[in-house]
C-alpha positions as MATLAB code, in Angstrom:
seq = 'XXXXXXXXXXXXXXXXXXXXXXXXXXXXXXXXXXXXXXXXXXXXXXXXXXXXXXXXXXXXXXXXXXXXXXXXXXXXXXXXXXXXXXXXXXXXXXXXXXXXXXXXXXXXXXXXXXXXXXXXXXXXXXXXXXXXXXXXXXXXXXXXXXXXXXXXXXXXXXXXXXXXXXXXXXXXXXXXXXXXXXXXX';
ca = [
      80.000  100.340   87.473;
      82.147   97.685   85.812;
      85.225   96.395   87.600;
      88.415   98.247   86.633;
      91.329   96.573   84.902;
      93.096   96.324   88.240;
      90.289   94.141   89.550;
      89.084   96.772   91.997;
      85.318   96.702   91.995;
      83.866   99.883   93.407;
      80.130   99.603   93.146;
      78.191  102.833   93.571;
      74.502  102.671   94.154;
      71.781  104.621   95.807;
      70.273  102.743   98.728;
      66.842  103.343  100.053;
      66.708  101.895  103.544;
      63.058  101.780  104.555;
      61.159  102.207  107.790;
      60.990  104.516  110.789;
      62.092  108.144  110.982;
      65.434  108.822  112.649;
      63.951  110.005  115.930;
      62.345  106.585  116.415;
      65.522  104.683  115.523;
      66.309  101.973  118.038;
      69.483   99.854  118.157;
      67.846   97.139  116.044;
      65.750   99.627  114.079;
      65.756  100.744  110.530;
      65.875  104.185  108.998;
      64.690  105.650  105.741;
      67.488  107.490  104.024;
      69.076  107.779  100.610;
      72.842  107.311  100.711;
      75.679  106.512   98.372;
      77.440  103.215   99.019;
      80.882  102.120   97.940;
      81.446   98.397   98.249;
      84.696   96.427   98.208;
      85.479   92.729   98.557;
      88.815   91.281   99.590;
      91.110   89.897   98.561;
      91.221   91.822   95.322;
      89.629   95.180   95.989;
      91.589   97.912   97.747;
      89.500   98.162  100.920;
      92.374   99.579  102.981;
      92.946  102.344  100.429;
      89.246  103.253  100.530;
      89.397  103.529  104.335;
      92.599  105.591  104.267;
      91.084  108.023  101.750;
      87.993  108.481  103.932;
      90.201  109.130  106.965;
      92.295  111.662  105.074;
      89.086  113.560  104.271;
      88.026  113.657  107.956;
      87.722  117.194  109.308;
      86.104  116.960  112.739;
      85.744  113.492  114.272;
      86.484  109.807  113.703;
      84.968  107.150  115.977;
      86.390  103.643  115.509;
      85.275  100.230  116.728;
      87.807   97.504  115.939;
      88.038   93.804  116.634;
      91.508   93.040  115.236;
      93.674   95.972  114.191;
      97.080   95.403  112.607;
      96.927   97.423  109.372;
      99.674  100.035  109.671;
      98.412  102.268  106.815;
      94.984  102.601  108.444;
      96.625  103.278  111.823;
      98.871  105.908  110.233;
      95.842  107.616  108.628;
      94.164  107.792  112.061;
      97.299  109.234  113.634;
      97.657  111.795  110.844;
      94.010  112.790  111.306;
      94.713  113.299  115.014;
      97.723  115.490  114.123;
      95.432  117.584  111.860;
      93.227  118.287  114.881;
      90.542  115.682  114.166;
      89.021  114.151  117.312;
      89.966  110.476  116.779;
      88.845  107.894  119.350;
      89.127  104.111  119.167;
      87.344  101.273  120.956;
      89.120   97.934  120.517;
      88.356   94.404  121.620;
      90.295   93.882  124.842;
      91.114   90.223  124.270;
      92.304   90.689  120.676;
      94.463   93.604  121.747;
      96.185   91.352  124.284;
      96.504   88.301  122.004;
      97.730   89.803  118.728;
     101.463   90.517  118.789;
     101.441   93.037  115.927;
      98.376   95.009  116.986;
      98.650   98.744  116.282;
      96.554   99.697  119.310;
      99.603  100.616  121.471;
     100.970  102.688  118.558;
      97.694  104.621  118.340;
      97.694  105.270  122.086;
     101.358  106.352  122.033;
     100.485  108.864  119.287;
      97.859  110.456  121.527;
      94.769  108.737  120.117;
      92.407  107.935  123.001;
      91.969  104.147  123.003;
      89.411  102.238  125.050;
      89.216   98.462  125.506;
      85.808   96.807  125.414;
      85.906   93.687  127.579;
      82.193   93.642  128.362;
      81.416   91.062  125.666;
      82.744   87.668  124.598;
      83.937   89.546  121.518;
      83.692   93.260  120.744;
      83.287   92.273  117.110;
      82.113   95.585  115.652;
      84.162   96.856  112.735;
      82.918  100.354  112.111;
      84.129  103.894  111.672;
      82.050  107.046  111.796;
      83.699  110.008  110.101;
      82.320  113.519  110.697;
      78.913  112.442  111.997;
      76.260  115.130  111.557;
      77.839  116.653  108.447;
      76.528  116.218  104.916;
      79.952  114.782  104.076;
      79.713  112.239  106.905;
      80.796  108.651  106.287;
      80.074  105.294  107.913;
      82.528  102.484  107.180;
      81.408   98.991  108.139;
      81.317   95.362  107.009;
      83.162   92.201  107.957;
      86.513   93.808  107.119;
      88.904   93.758  110.079;
      91.535   96.486  109.972;
      94.281   93.947  109.316;
      96.819   92.962  106.679;
      95.161   89.521  106.524;
      91.733   91.043  105.846;
      93.162   92.988  102.932;
      95.347   90.281  101.415;
      94.161   86.827  102.509;
      90.617   86.778  103.877;
      87.311   86.930  102.031;
      85.826   90.061  103.593;
      83.546   92.931  102.637;
      83.584   96.658  103.192;
      80.669   99.063  102.860;
      81.220  102.819  102.902;
      78.006  104.838  103.285;
      78.162  108.525  102.419;
      75.570  111.196  103.106;
      73.557  109.215  105.629;
      73.208  111.505  108.640;
      70.709  109.225  110.380;
      72.788  106.127  109.758;
      75.897  107.921  111.037;
      73.984  108.983  114.150;
      72.912  105.379  114.798;
      76.506  104.130  114.476;
      77.833  106.992  116.631;
      75.181  106.250  119.273;
      76.260  102.592  119.242;
      79.900  103.707  119.627;
      78.910  105.823  122.651;
      77.005  102.894  124.232;
      80.139  100.766  124.024;
      82.398  103.597  125.151;
      80.337  103.838  128.358;
      81.564  100.409  129.532;
      85.020  100.384  127.904;
      88.183  101.155  129.847;
      91.057  103.448  128.776;
];
């Protein structure tokens, strides 16, 4: 797809990720699955808008792993999903949550979103969301993109949104659960 006049490049492609069947998937494994990928690069592309749209489509569950989280529109979309009855849960890097003055993590917690701090690692540097894992409409959002104003407007970052990949979503959800096991509310 050619970039739009606004400079937003949404690249759709079918990915064939090769290797083992899902049941044999290990944390560092690979999986064979055909998915649709939407890709955005910042600054320039509207990565935050892409995330917000995916969150607005959530119907059952959203699992979030965040390193830095200051983007108010993304936080608002998570809160609104929670208000719609979606099971929204967030794991954030403990150190970043303490250091960043304008983090939205307390706002999420105050709105009733269960938030857990991962302090097990030097940096809980995952940036991933799993939306409606197990459904055909499931989505995995990942990439270098931090959920911050700076990531959207100043940093050179990337966002990958994978749709239709049940096995990939399961792998990301399993990773979320592994980190949840050692994270503290």
